[in-house]
Amino acid sequence: MRFRPVRMACAALAAAVMALTIPAPAMAAAADITMTPRYNGTLMGVGRSGTEIGMGTGTTVHTTADTVVQDPKWTWSTAGEHGYVYPHENPTCSRSGTEVVCQGSAKLALTAAKPYDMGIGIFLSPTSDAKPGETVRVTVTLSGSNIEPVSAVNTYRVVENVNFAAVGTRPAERIRIGPGKTVEVPFSAAVDGTYTIRRAVLTFDDPTAKLVLAPPKPAELYSNCVYDPGFALPKQCVFDQDLAPGKTYTVRLPMTVRADVEQFGELSFGFTWDTVTEHKSVTGTHGSGGALRIDSAPDSTGPQVEQVDQDYWKYPNNSSSKCIMADAAATGKTDTAAYAKSPIRGRKGDVVTATVGVHNAGQFIVRPSTVEFALPPGTTATGLPEHCFSYNKATVFCSTSDVFTLPGETVTFDIGLRIDKLITTAKGTVRVDLVQYESYDDQANNGTTLVLNPPPAASPATSSPVATSPPAATTPPVVADEGGSGGGGGLPVTGPSTTLIVLTGVVLIAGGVLLVRRRRTRFEV
């Protein structure tokens, strides 16, 4: 009992030592929040209704640690700049002088793993004294009750604001051209506004034009246009000409309908007018012929300047469309033929390939609808290719409605057939149809047959060789029956060849007698 004070003192000392050696829990580091601008240098046209700078084109917020901003507030300011900001139909935002303040939710969660893209619709417009070439700076600030304010500066260039629109109709204008004929098709643009459009760009949407229009000859490819090989329309043309406001301008592009175009074939395509500043370049090859020109537009003489089209995004009237319709051909025929690679062979349990499809046997482009393949009895379809499906396990349908076939072309599908039961001369059928204008199709060959495991092919007829030993052989030769097996006996050779064979036998026999007599004479000597 007298050692208890000592033990208690030692225990207290040990606890003190442990408390000193165990590290204290680390305190959470404060989040470092920063902002970066997006799309610095965005264009802003003088007199334009407004350039959106908030939604998708504003700022990005970064943080080094996950944090929650309490009472977040966004501020846009153009103090001292030739521009002003304003909110777009947002009740949480208010404008005062050169600032717009938005304060919505009570919290803003930020994560280190993913930057936060601010998405509030704010617009910027230049002031009345803004000049093309100037720069307008917009300061964006994020503040909160638990963070220090952070800011970023976005810059916007002031450029000339122009306005032109494609001239077209709704629905698209229909232009009828006979097969093999050429017509100049107009593409027009109306110009409005204050500034002259310096250099314009015309872009075509041409995915399937080559099925209706004949590709131009190399000498007919314009030097100021870009082409893809085999395309009948240019992808894009740039005009080194000026378009003054208050006028309508037209480009006339020659188009030739193919001589083998589908009966009543149609081509609908779009076209878009752009400024050189806003257009998107395309890849391809420039033509080597002359330049395509805009009617009554002078050549550009001044330097290239940055220009944006007024209300281009709000009112996308820079685009329109045309529809080229091929008149019925005076001569020739449309002929869609069913195709099957036949015969095919296999044993029970084998998977063989049935190749079926459609062949264009006519003089015009055709668009078949489907290939209908009724399977041979005793088989099951397996391993169907793309665009094919099985119906009731007895029929396979393959869609070809998006496939245009030129005269002489064949579209095929390889379908796997498992032979479940061995049947001699099992027959499947193939049927094809057109998407439209079936009455113009020669339907006599729209169906065909695929044969699985026909009988073995017949062997060619042969004659038995004439016996030469012994010489006295007199049995006439025979011809094998069809099939080459010889079963059932042969037929005697009749007709003019019989006399020749008999005479040959007589000569051989006579020769044999003479030979025997000569040998006997030698024995007697």
Short mmCIF file of C-alpha atoms in Angstrom, two decimals:
data_model
loop_
_atom_site.label_atom_id
_atom_site.label_comp_id
_atom_site.label_asym_id
_atom_site.label_seq_id
_atom_site.Cartn_x
_atom_site.Cartn_y
_atom_site.Cartn_z
CA MET A 1 0.00 0.00 0.00
CA ARG A 2 2.91 2.33 0.59
CA PHE A 3 3.87 2.14 -3.13
CA ARG A 4 0.51 3.44 -4.46
CA PRO A 5 1.60 7.12 -4.68
CA VAL A 6 4.67 6.07 -6.67
CA ARG A 7 2.57 4.00 -9.08
CA MET A 8 0.15 6.87 -9.61
CA ALA A 9 2.97 9.29 -10.32
CA CYS A 10 4.52 6.92 -12.89
CA ALA A 11 1.18 6.45 -14.64
CA ALA A 12 0.65 10.19 -14.87
CA LEU A 13 4.14 10.64 -16.32
CA ALA A 14 3.55 7.92 -18.94
CA ALA A 15 0.26 9.50 -20.00
CA ALA A 16 1.96 12.85 -20.41
CA VAL A 17 4.69 11.32 -22.59
CA MET A 18 2.11 9.57 -24.82
CA ALA A 19 0.15 12.77 -25.22
CA LEU A 20 3.28 14.50 -26.41
CA THR A 21 4.26 11.77 -28.93
CA ILE A 22 0.79 11.17 -30.57
CA PRO A 23 0.25 13.74 -33.40
CA ALA A 24 -2.82 15.95 -33.26
CA PRO A 25 -5.47 15.56 -36.04
CA ALA A 26 -4.72 17.72 -39.13
CA MET A 27 -6.96 20.74 -39.73
CA ALA A 28 -8.75 20.89 -43.11
CA ALA A 29 -6.99 23.22 -45.59
CA ALA A 30 -8.95 26.20 -46.86
CA ALA A 31 -10.12 25.90 -50.46
CA ASP A 32 -8.28 28.05 -53.04
CA ILE A 33 -10.94 29.24 -55.53
CA THR A 34 -9.96 30.71 -58.90
CA MET A 35 -11.77 31.70 -62.09
CA THR A 36 -10.66 31.52 -65.70
CA PRO A 37 -12.33 33.14 -68.74
CA ARG A 38 -13.60 31.10 -71.66
CA TYR A 39 -13.53 32.12 -75.31
CA ASN A 40 -11.58 35.32 -74.90
CA GLY A 41 -11.78 37.35 -78.08
CA THR A 42 -15.41 36.54 -78.84
CA LEU A 43 -16.74 38.85 -81.56
CA MET A 44 -19.35 41.51 -80.83
CA GLY A 45 -20.98 43.32 -83.74
CA VAL A 46 -21.68 47.04 -83.64
CA GLY A 47 -25.46 47.53 -83.51
CA ARG A 48 -26.06 43.86 -82.85
CA SER A 49 -28.95 42.96 -80.58
CA GLY A 50 -26.60 41.28 -78.14
CA THR A 51 -23.86 38.68 -77.75
CA GLU A 52 -24.49 36.01 -75.13
CA ILE A 53 -21.54 35.93 -72.74
CA GLY A 54 -22.92 33.97 -69.81
CA MET A 55 -24.40 30.66 -70.93
CA GLY A 56 -21.59 28.51 -72.28
CA THR A 57 -19.26 31.42 -73.10
CA GLY A 58 -18.55 32.95 -69.70
CA THR A 59 -16.17 31.72 -67.00
CA THR A 60 -15.06 28.51 -65.32
CA VAL A 61 -14.60 28.23 -61.53
CA HIS A 62 -11.83 26.00 -60.10
CA THR A 63 -11.20 24.94 -56.52
CA THR A 64 -8.34 23.05 -54.89
CA ALA A 65 -10.66 21.39 -52.34
CA ASP A 66 -14.33 20.54 -52.20
CA THR A 67 -16.23 23.41 -50.66
CA VAL A 68 -19.65 25.00 -50.47
CA VAL A 69 -20.03 28.72 -51.15
CA GLN A 70 -22.68 30.22 -48.91
CA ASP A 71 -24.96 32.93 -50.38
CA PRO A 72 -23.20 32.97 -53.79
CA LYS A 73 -23.48 36.14 -55.85
CA TRP A 74 -22.37 36.74 -59.47
CA THR A 75 -21.50 40.18 -60.78
CA TRP A 76 -20.74 41.31 -64.37
CA SER A 77 -19.26 44.76 -64.81
CA THR A 78 -18.29 46.84 -67.87
CA ALA A 79 -17.25 49.97 -66.00
CA GLY A 80 -15.24 52.27 -68.27
CA GLU A 81 -15.82 50.10 -71.37
CA HIS A 82 -17.67 50.67 -74.66
CA GLY A 83 -20.25 48.03 -73.84
CA TYR A 84 -23.04 47.20 -71.43
CA VAL A 85 -24.39 43.96 -69.98
CA TYR A 86 -27.96 42.93 -69.28
CA PRO A 87 -29.71 39.73 -68.10
CA HIS A 88 -31.86 37.60 -70.33
CA GLU A 89 -35.25 36.84 -68.75
CA ASN A 90 -33.75 35.87 -65.38
CA PRO A 91 -35.69 36.99 -62.30
CA THR A 92 -32.70 36.39 -60.00
CA CYS A 93 -30.68 39.05 -61.83
CA SER A 94 -30.88 42.84 -61.73
CA ARG A 95 -29.09 45.55 -63.70
CA SER A 96 -27.77 48.76 -62.24
CA GLY A 97 -25.67 51.09 -64.38
CA THR A 98 -22.78 49.12 -65.82
CA GLU A 99 -23.34 46.07 -63.59
CA VAL A 100 -25.57 43.03 -63.49
CA VAL A 101 -25.92 41.15 -60.19
CA CYS A 102 -27.41 37.62 -59.97
CA GLN A 103 -28.16 35.89 -56.67
CA GLY A 104 -30.20 32.72 -56.71
CA SER A 105 -29.66 29.59 -54.61
CA ALA A 106 -28.41 29.80 -51.04
CA LYS A 107 -25.46 27.45 -51.70
CA LEU A 108 -23.02 26.65 -54.50
CA ALA A 109 -21.18 23.33 -54.25
CA LEU A 110 -17.72 23.29 -55.82
CA THR A 111 -15.58 20.17 -56.29
CA ALA A 112 -11.89 19.84 -57.01
CA ALA A 113 -12.46 16.99 -59.43
CA LYS A 114 -14.67 18.92 -61.85
CA PRO A 115 -14.55 22.66 -62.65
CA TYR A 116 -17.83 24.54 -62.45
CA ASP A 117 -19.09 26.21 -65.63
CA MET A 118 -21.22 29.21 -64.87
CA GLY A 119 -24.48 29.02 -66.82
CA ILE A 120 -26.43 32.25 -66.35
CA GLY A 121 -27.78 33.93 -69.48
CA ILE A 122 -26.07 37.32 -69.69
CA PHE A 123 -25.78 39.41 -72.86
CA LEU A 124 -23.30 42.07 -73.91
CA SER A 125 -23.91 44.86 -76.42
CA PRO A 126 -21.55 47.60 -77.56
CA THR A 127 -22.35 51.19 -76.74
CA SER A 128 -23.34 53.60 -79.48
CA ASP A 129 -19.82 55.07 -79.59
CA ALA A 130 -18.08 51.68 -79.95
CA LYS A 131 -15.86 51.35 -83.01
CA PRO A 132 -14.88 48.20 -84.94
CA GLY A 133 -11.48 47.01 -83.78
CA GLU A 134 -11.94 48.08 -80.14
CA THR A 135 -11.87 45.65 -77.23
CA VAL A 136 -14.48 45.51 -74.47
CA ARG A 137 -13.55 43.94 -71.13
CA VAL A 138 -16.13 42.33 -68.88
CA THR A 139 -15.17 41.60 -65.26
CA VAL A 140 -16.97 38.58 -63.76
CA THR A 141 -16.90 38.17 -59.96
CA LEU A 142 -18.05 35.37 -57.65
CA SER A 143 -18.54 36.28 -53.98
CA GLY A 144 -20.08 34.65 -50.90
CA SER A 145 -20.47 35.05 -47.16
CA ASN A 146 -17.70 32.53 -46.45
CA ILE A 147 -15.19 33.25 -49.27
CA GLU A 148 -13.15 36.13 -50.54
CA PRO A 149 -14.40 37.48 -53.93
CA VAL A 150 -12.68 35.98 -56.98
CA SER A 151 -12.75 37.54 -60.45
CA ALA A 152 -11.86 36.95 -64.09
CA VAL A 153 -11.79 39.30 -67.07
CA ASN A 154 -13.27 38.29 -70.43
CA THR A 155 -12.40 40.30 -73.52
CA TYR A 156 -14.58 40.82 -76.61
CA ARG A 157 -13.62 42.40 -79.91
CA VAL A 158 -15.92 44.91 -81.55
CA VAL A 159 -16.41 44.07 -85.26
CA GLU A 160 -18.60 45.23 -88.13
CA ASN A 161 -22.18 44.01 -87.98
CA VAL A 162 -23.74 42.99 -91.30
CA ASN A 163 -26.98 41.34 -92.24
CA PHE A 164 -27.86 39.14 -95.17
CA ALA A 165 -30.35 36.35 -95.66
CA ALA A 166 -30.80 33.50 -98.12
CA VAL A 167 -33.62 34.04 -100.59
CA GLY A 168 -35.78 30.95 -100.82
CA THR A 169 -39.23 29.52 -100.38
CA ARG A 170 -40.90 27.26 -97.86
CA PRO A 171 -41.22 24.50 -98.86
CA ALA A 172 -38.11 24.35 -101.00
CA GLU A 173 -38.29 25.57 -104.56
CA ARG A 174 -38.72 22.67 -107.00
CA ILE A 175 -36.74 22.75 -110.23
CA ARG A 176 -37.50 20.14 -112.90
CA ILE A 177 -34.68 19.00 -115.19
CA GLY A 178 -34.82 16.24 -117.78
CA PRO A 179 -32.27 13.37 -117.68
CA GLY A 180 -29.05 14.46 -119.35
CA LYS A 181 -30.12 18.12 -119.41
CA THR A 182 -28.29 21.12 -117.85
CA VAL A 183 -29.91 24.09 -116.11
CA GLU A 184 -28.38 27.06 -114.27
CA VAL A 185 -29.80 27.01 -110.72
CA PRO A 186 -29.87 30.38 -108.86
CA PHE A 187 -28.78 30.90 -105.25
CA SER A 188 -29.62 34.38 -103.95
CA ALA A 189 -28.93 36.46 -100.85
CA ALA A 190 -30.53 39.74 -99.74
CA VAL A 191 -28.18 42.19 -98.00
CA ASP A 192 -29.32 44.66 -95.34
CA GLY A 193 -27.75 46.76 -92.61
CA THR A 194 -25.11 49.48 -92.60
CA TYR A 195 -21.87 47.86 -93.69
CA THR A 196 -20.92 46.32 -97.04
CA ILE A 197 -20.25 42.60 -96.83
CA ARG A 198 -16.66 42.11 -97.85
CA ARG A 199 -16.30 38.64 -99.32
CA ALA A 200 -19.07 36.08 -98.84
CA VAL A 201 -19.12 32.30 -98.45
CA LEU A 202 -21.71 29.89 -99.87
CA THR A 203 -21.79 26.39 -98.38
CA PHE A 204 -23.77 23.45 -99.79
CA ASP A 205 -25.22 20.46 -97.96
CA ASP A 206 -24.66 17.73 -100.56
CA PRO A 207 -24.74 14.15 -99.19
CA THR A 208 -26.41 12.40 -102.14
CA ALA A 209 -26.28 14.84 -105.06
CA LYS A 210 -24.18 12.46 -107.16
CA LEU A 211 -27.17 10.10 -107.40
CA VAL A 212 -29.17 12.74 -109.26
CA LEU A 213 -26.61 15.14 -110.70
CA ALA A 214 -23.76 14.26 -113.03
CA PRO A 215 -20.32 15.21 -111.62
CA PRO A 216 -18.82 18.15 -113.53
CA LYS A 217 -15.87 17.61 -115.82
CA PRO A 218 -12.47 18.66 -114.40
CA ALA A 219 -12.43 21.82 -116.53
CA GLU A 220 -15.81 22.78 -115.06
CA LEU A 221 -14.64 22.76 -111.42
CA TYR A 222 -14.44 26.34 -110.18
CA SER A 223 -11.16 27.58 -108.73
CA ASN A 224 -12.83 29.40 -105.83
CA CYS A 225 -14.80 26.30 -104.76
CA VAL A 226 -13.83 23.20 -102.80
CA TYR A 227 -14.89 19.74 -103.99
CA ASP A 228 -14.81 16.13 -102.85
CA PRO A 229 -13.99 13.49 -105.50
CA GLY A 230 -17.14 12.32 -107.26
CA PHE A 231 -19.38 14.99 -105.74
CA ALA A 232 -21.71 16.74 -108.14
CA LEU A 233 -21.92 19.99 -106.14
CA PRO A 234 -19.12 22.03 -104.62
CA LYS A 235 -18.88 21.79 -100.85
CA GLN A 236 -18.13 25.48 -100.42
CA CYS A 237 -17.34 28.57 -102.53
CA VAL A 238 -15.65 31.80 -101.36
CA PHE A 239 -16.35 34.93 -103.37
CA ASP A 240 -13.78 37.73 -103.46
CA GLN A 241 -16.53 40.27 -104.10
CA ASP A 242 -18.32 43.01 -102.14
CA LEU A 243 -22.07 42.96 -101.43
CA ALA A 244 -23.55 46.37 -100.72
CA PRO A 245 -26.58 46.73 -98.37
CA GLY A 246 -30.03 47.17 -99.86
CA LYS A 247 -29.51 44.79 -102.78
CA THR A 248 -30.10 41.13 -103.67
CA TYR A 249 -27.30 39.11 -105.25
CA THR A 250 -27.41 35.80 -107.14
CA VAL A 251 -25.00 33.00 -107.99
CA ARG A 252 -25.95 30.75 -110.93
CA LEU A 253 -24.55 27.24 -110.71
CA PRO A 254 -24.95 24.90 -113.73
CA MET A 255 -26.41 21.50 -112.81
CA THR A 256 -26.72 18.48 -115.10
CA VAL A 257 -29.09 15.63 -114.24
CA ARG A 258 -27.61 12.19 -114.81
CA ALA A 259 -28.80 10.37 -117.90
CA ASP A 260 -29.32 7.22 -115.78
CA VAL A 261 -31.11 9.01 -112.93
CA GLU A 262 -33.83 7.16 -111.04
CA GLN A 263 -37.29 7.65 -112.50
CA PHE A 264 -38.59 10.92 -111.02
CA GLY A 265 -35.47 11.06 -108.84
CA GLU A 266 -35.34 13.95 -106.36
CA LEU A 267 -32.50 15.80 -104.71
CA SER A 268 -33.18 18.13 -101.79
CA PHE A 269 -30.20 20.02 -100.41
CA GLY A 270 -29.54 23.08 -98.32
CA PHE A 271 -27.29 26.08 -98.83
CA THR A 272 -26.03 28.70 -96.38
CA TRP A 273 -24.57 32.20 -96.81
CA ASP A 274 -21.88 33.23 -94.29
CA THR A 275 -19.40 35.97 -93.68
CA VAL A 276 -15.75 35.06 -94.09
CA THR A 277 -15.31 35.71 -90.35
CA GLU A 278 -18.04 33.33 -89.19
CA HIS A 279 -17.91 30.53 -91.78
CA LYS A 280 -16.45 27.11 -91.02
CA SER A 281 -13.86 25.93 -93.52
CA VAL A 282 -14.27 22.55 -95.19
CA THR A 283 -11.69 20.08 -96.47
CA GLY A 284 -11.39 19.17 -100.12
CA THR A 285 -9.71 20.15 -103.38
CA HIS A 286 -10.06 23.43 -105.23
CA GLY A 287 -11.12 23.24 -108.86
CA SER A 288 -8.79 24.15 -111.71
CA GLY A 289 -11.32 25.96 -113.94
CA GLY A 290 -12.51 29.54 -113.90
CA ALA A 291 -14.02 31.33 -110.90
CA LEU A 292 -17.70 31.15 -110.01
CA ARG A 293 -18.98 34.71 -109.59
CA ILE A 294 -21.88 36.55 -107.97
CA ASP A 295 -23.94 38.48 -110.51
CA SER A 296 -23.43 42.28 -110.49
CA ALA A 297 -21.09 42.27 -107.48
CA PRO A 298 -17.76 44.15 -107.83
CA ASP A 299 -14.44 42.66 -106.83
CA SER A 300 -13.29 43.36 -103.28
CA THR A 301 -10.76 46.16 -103.14
CA GLY A 302 -10.45 46.96 -99.44
CA PRO A 303 -8.66 44.95 -96.76
CA GLN A 304 -10.36 41.97 -95.17
CA VAL A 305 -12.22 42.99 -91.99
CA GLU A 306 -13.94 41.02 -89.28
CA GLN A 307 -17.71 40.89 -89.75
CA VAL A 308 -20.54 39.06 -88.01
CA ASP A 309 -24.06 38.60 -89.26
CA GLN A 310 -26.79 40.30 -87.25
CA ASP A 311 -29.22 37.88 -85.59
CA TYR A 312 -27.44 34.91 -87.18
CA TRP A 313 -28.07 32.66 -84.19
CA LYS A 314 -31.37 34.18 -83.10
CA TYR A 315 -32.89 34.16 -86.58
CA PRO A 316 -31.04 31.61 -88.72
CA ASN A 317 -32.36 32.85 -92.05
CA ASN A 318 -28.99 32.58 -93.77
CA SER A 319 -29.98 29.12 -94.97
CA SER A 320 -32.50 27.87 -97.49
CA SER A 321 -32.92 24.81 -99.70
CA LYS A 322 -33.55 23.65 -103.26
CA CYS A 323 -35.20 20.56 -104.70
CA ILE A 324 -34.04 19.18 -108.07
CA MET A 325 -36.60 16.84 -109.67
CA ALA A 326 -35.74 14.64 -112.64
CA ASP A 327 -38.46 14.41 -115.27
CA ALA A 328 -39.42 10.96 -116.52
CA ALA A 329 -36.99 9.56 -119.07
CA ALA A 330 -38.27 9.30 -122.65
CA THR A 331 -36.44 6.05 -123.39
CA GLY A 332 -34.92 3.15 -121.50
CA LYS A 333 -36.29 0.93 -118.75
CA THR A 334 -36.08 0.30 -115.02
CA ASP A 335 -35.29 -3.32 -114.22
CA THR A 336 -34.70 -4.67 -110.71
CA ALA A 337 -33.62 -8.33 -110.71
CA ALA A 338 -33.42 -10.76 -107.80
CA TYR A 339 -29.99 -12.33 -107.31
CA ALA A 340 -28.93 -15.64 -105.70
CA LYS A 341 -25.62 -17.48 -105.92
CA SER A 342 -26.81 -21.00 -106.67
CA PRO A 343 -26.41 -23.89 -106.19
CA ILE A 344 -24.78 -24.35 -102.80
CA ARG A 345 -23.91 -27.64 -101.07
CA GLY A 346 -23.33 -28.93 -97.56
CA ARG A 347 -23.80 -31.83 -95.18
CA LYS A 348 -26.13 -32.14 -92.25
CA GLY A 349 -24.96 -29.87 -89.43
CA ASP A 350 -22.91 -27.67 -91.72
CA VAL A 351 -23.38 -23.90 -91.86
CA VAL A 352 -23.22 -22.76 -95.47
CA THR A 353 -23.39 -19.25 -96.92
CA ALA A 354 -26.36 -18.19 -99.00
CA THR A 355 -25.54 -15.07 -101.00
CA VAL A 356 -28.71 -13.25 -102.04
CA GLY A 357 -29.46 -9.72 -103.12
CA VAL A 358 -30.62 -7.42 -105.88
CA HIS A 359 -29.12 -6.60 -109.27
CA ASN A 360 -29.77 -3.46 -111.30
CA ALA A 361 -30.39 -4.86 -114.76
CA GLY A 362 -31.92 -1.66 -116.15
CA GLN A 363 -30.68 1.63 -117.52
CA PHE A 364 -31.47 3.88 -114.54
CA ILE A 365 -30.49 4.19 -110.89
CA VAL A 366 -32.90 2.26 -108.66
CA ARG A 367 -33.58 2.16 -104.94
CA PRO A 368 -34.76 -1.33 -103.96
CA SER A 369 -36.95 -1.70 -100.90
CA THR A 370 -36.21 -5.14 -99.46
CA VAL A 371 -34.70 -8.48 -100.30
CA GLU A 372 -37.08 -11.24 -99.13
CA PHE A 373 -35.41 -14.64 -98.79
CA ALA A 374 -37.62 -17.68 -98.07
CA LEU A 375 -35.23 -20.29 -96.64
CA PRO A 376 -34.85 -23.75 -98.21
CA PRO A 377 -36.69 -26.44 -96.16
CA GLY A 378 -34.59 -28.13 -93.51
CA THR A 379 -32.44 -25.05 -92.80
CA THR A 380 -32.19 -22.35 -90.14
CA ALA A 381 -30.79 -18.84 -90.64
CA THR A 382 -27.85 -18.01 -88.41
CA GLY A 383 -25.32 -15.19 -88.36
CA LEU A 384 -27.50 -12.58 -90.06
CA PRO A 385 -25.63 -9.57 -91.48
CA GLU A 386 -26.45 -5.95 -90.70
CA HIS A 387 -29.82 -4.69 -92.00
CA CYS A 388 -31.25 -8.24 -92.05
CA PHE A 389 -33.69 -9.90 -89.64
CA SER A 390 -35.48 -13.25 -89.43
CA TYR A 391 -39.26 -13.48 -89.68
CA ASN A 392 -41.07 -16.62 -88.39
CA LYS A 393 -37.79 -18.56 -88.73
CA ALA A 394 -38.68 -19.29 -92.34
CA THR A 395 -38.00 -15.95 -94.03
CA VAL A 396 -35.21 -13.39 -93.84
CA PHE A 397 -35.78 -9.75 -94.80
CA CYS A 398 -32.86 -7.45 -95.70
CA SER A 399 -33.51 -3.72 -96.01
CA THR A 400 -32.02 -1.87 -98.97
CA SER A 401 -34.23 1.23 -98.88
CA ASP A 402 -31.23 3.50 -98.23
CA VAL A 403 -29.12 1.95 -100.98
CA PHE A 404 -29.08 3.39 -104.49
CA THR A 405 -27.72 1.02 -107.14
CA LEU A 406 -26.28 2.17 -110.44
CA PRO A 407 -26.97 0.25 -113.67
CA GLY A 408 -25.02 -3.01 -113.55
CA GLU A 409 -24.43 -2.93 -109.78
CA THR A 410 -25.40 -5.75 -107.41
CA VAL A 411 -26.06 -5.46 -103.68
CA THR A 412 -25.69 -8.75 -101.81
CA PHE A 413 -26.10 -10.13 -98.30
CA ASP A 414 -24.29 -13.25 -97.00
CA ILE A 415 -26.70 -15.23 -94.83
CA GLY A 416 -25.55 -18.24 -92.81
CA LEU A 417 -27.72 -21.37 -93.26
CA ARG A 418 -27.44 -24.29 -90.86
CA ILE A 419 -28.49 -27.56 -92.52
CA ASP A 420 -30.73 -29.31 -89.98
CA LYS A 421 -32.11 -31.92 -92.37
CA LEU A 422 -30.49 -33.18 -95.56
CA ILE A 423 -32.94 -32.71 -98.43
CA THR A 424 -31.94 -33.14 -102.05
CA THR A 425 -32.76 -30.11 -104.20
CA ALA A 426 -34.08 -28.00 -101.33
CA LYS A 427 -35.21 -24.72 -102.84
CA GLY A 428 -35.36 -21.21 -101.37
CA THR A 429 -36.81 -18.17 -103.11
CA VAL A 430 -35.57 -14.58 -103.37
CA ARG A 431 -37.90 -11.65 -104.05
CA VAL A 432 -37.06 -7.94 -104.50
CA ASP A 433 -39.13 -4.77 -104.91
CA LEU A 434 -38.60 -1.05 -105.44
CA VAL A 435 -39.22 1.64 -102.84
CA GLN A 436 -41.44 3.54 -105.28
CA TYR A 437 -42.48 3.67 -108.91
CA GLU A 438 -42.96 -0.12 -109.08
CA SER A 439 -45.07 0.32 -112.21
CA TYR A 440 -41.93 1.36 -114.10
CA ASP A 441 -40.07 -1.79 -113.06
CA ASP A 442 -39.81 -4.85 -115.31
CA GLN A 443 -41.03 -7.35 -112.72
CA ALA A 444 -40.44 -10.48 -114.78
CA ASN A 445 -37.15 -11.15 -112.98
CA ASN A 446 -37.99 -9.81 -109.51
CA GLY A 447 -37.89 -13.38 -108.16
CA THR A 448 -35.34 -16.19 -108.39
CA THR A 449 -34.51 -19.54 -106.77
CA LEU A 450 -31.62 -20.71 -104.65
CA VAL A 451 -30.99 -24.50 -104.74
CA LEU A 452 -29.36 -26.35 -101.86
CA ASN A 453 -27.80 -29.78 -102.52
CA PRO A 454 -28.96 -30.56 -106.06
CA PRO A 455 -28.21 -34.07 -107.48
CA PRO A 456 -24.60 -34.69 -108.54
CA ALA A 457 -23.79 -33.35 -111.97
CA ALA A 458 -23.93 -35.91 -114.82
CA SER A 459 -20.58 -37.29 -116.08
CA PRO A 460 -19.77 -36.97 -119.81
CA ALA A 461 -20.46 -40.07 -122.03
CA THR A 462 -17.44 -42.41 -122.75
CA SER A 463 -16.77 -45.42 -125.04
CA SER A 464 -15.17 -48.69 -123.90
CA PRO A 465 -11.76 -49.28 -125.52
CA VAL A 466 -11.65 -51.82 -128.35
CA ALA A 467 -9.96 -55.08 -127.27
CA THR A 468 -6.73 -55.93 -129.08
CA SER A 469 -5.83 -59.09 -127.15
CA PRO A 470 -6.86 -61.68 -127.86
CA PRO A 471 -7.30 -60.73 -131.50
CA ALA A 472 -10.43 -62.86 -131.84
CA ALA A 473 -12.45 -60.62 -129.47
CA THR A 474 -15.79 -59.88 -131.09
CA THR A 475 -17.84 -58.29 -128.27
CA PRO A 476 -18.98 -54.85 -129.48
CA PRO A 477 -18.08 -51.85 -127.25
CA VAL A 478 -20.79 -49.99 -125.26
CA VAL A 479 -21.45 -46.34 -124.18
CA ALA A 480 -21.90 -45.63 -120.44
CA ASP A 481 -25.37 -44.36 -119.31
CA GLU A 482 -25.95 -40.83 -118.17
CA GLY A 483 -24.45 -40.44 -114.78
CA GLY A 484 -21.29 -42.38 -115.58
CA SER A 485 -21.95 -45.33 -113.22
CA GLY A 486 -22.46 -47.96 -115.94
CA GLY A 487 -25.18 -49.61 -113.87
CA GLY A 488 -27.96 -51.38 -115.78
CA GLY A 489 -25.76 -52.30 -118.73
CA GLY A 490 -24.80 -50.32 -121.75
CA LEU A 491 -26.49 -49.69 -125.05
CA PRO A 492 -25.00 -51.24 -128.22
CA VAL A 493 -23.34 -48.77 -130.53
CA THR A 494 -25.52 -48.20 -133.55
CA GLY A 495 -25.44 -46.04 -136.61
CA PRO A 496 -22.63 -45.28 -139.08
CA SER A 497 -19.87 -45.96 -136.58
CA THR A 498 -20.86 -49.68 -136.36
CA THR A 499 -19.49 -50.51 -139.82
CA LEU A 500 -16.15 -48.88 -139.04
CA ILE A 501 -15.78 -50.85 -135.83
CA VAL A 502 -16.61 -54.17 -137.52
CA LEU A 503 -14.17 -53.53 -140.39
CA THR A 504 -11.48 -52.67 -137.86
CA GLY A 505 -12.08 -55.99 -136.11
CA VAL A 506 -11.90 -57.91 -139.35
CA VAL A 507 -8.58 -56.32 -140.28
CA LEU A 508 -7.13 -57.12 -136.86
CA ILE A 509 -8.29 -60.72 -137.05
CA ALA A 510 -6.87 -61.14 -140.52
CA GLY A 511 -3.55 -59.71 -139.38
CA GLY A 512 -3.49 -62.20 -136.55
CA VAL A 513 -3.99 -65.19 -138.91
CA LEU A 514 -1.18 -64.04 -141.21
CA LEU A 515 1.16 -63.65 -138.27
CA VAL A 516 0.41 -67.15 -137.01
CA ARG A 517 1.03 -68.69 -140.41
CA ARG A 518 4.41 -67.01 -140.75
CA ARG A 519 5.51 -68.29 -137.36
CA ARG A 520 4.44 -71.83 -138.28
CA THR A 521 6.51 -71.70 -141.46
CA ARG A 522 9.58 -70.84 -139.41
CA PHE A 523 9.01 -73.88 -137.15
CA GLU A 524 8.91 -76.15 -140.12
CA VAL A 525 12.31 -75.00 -141.32
#
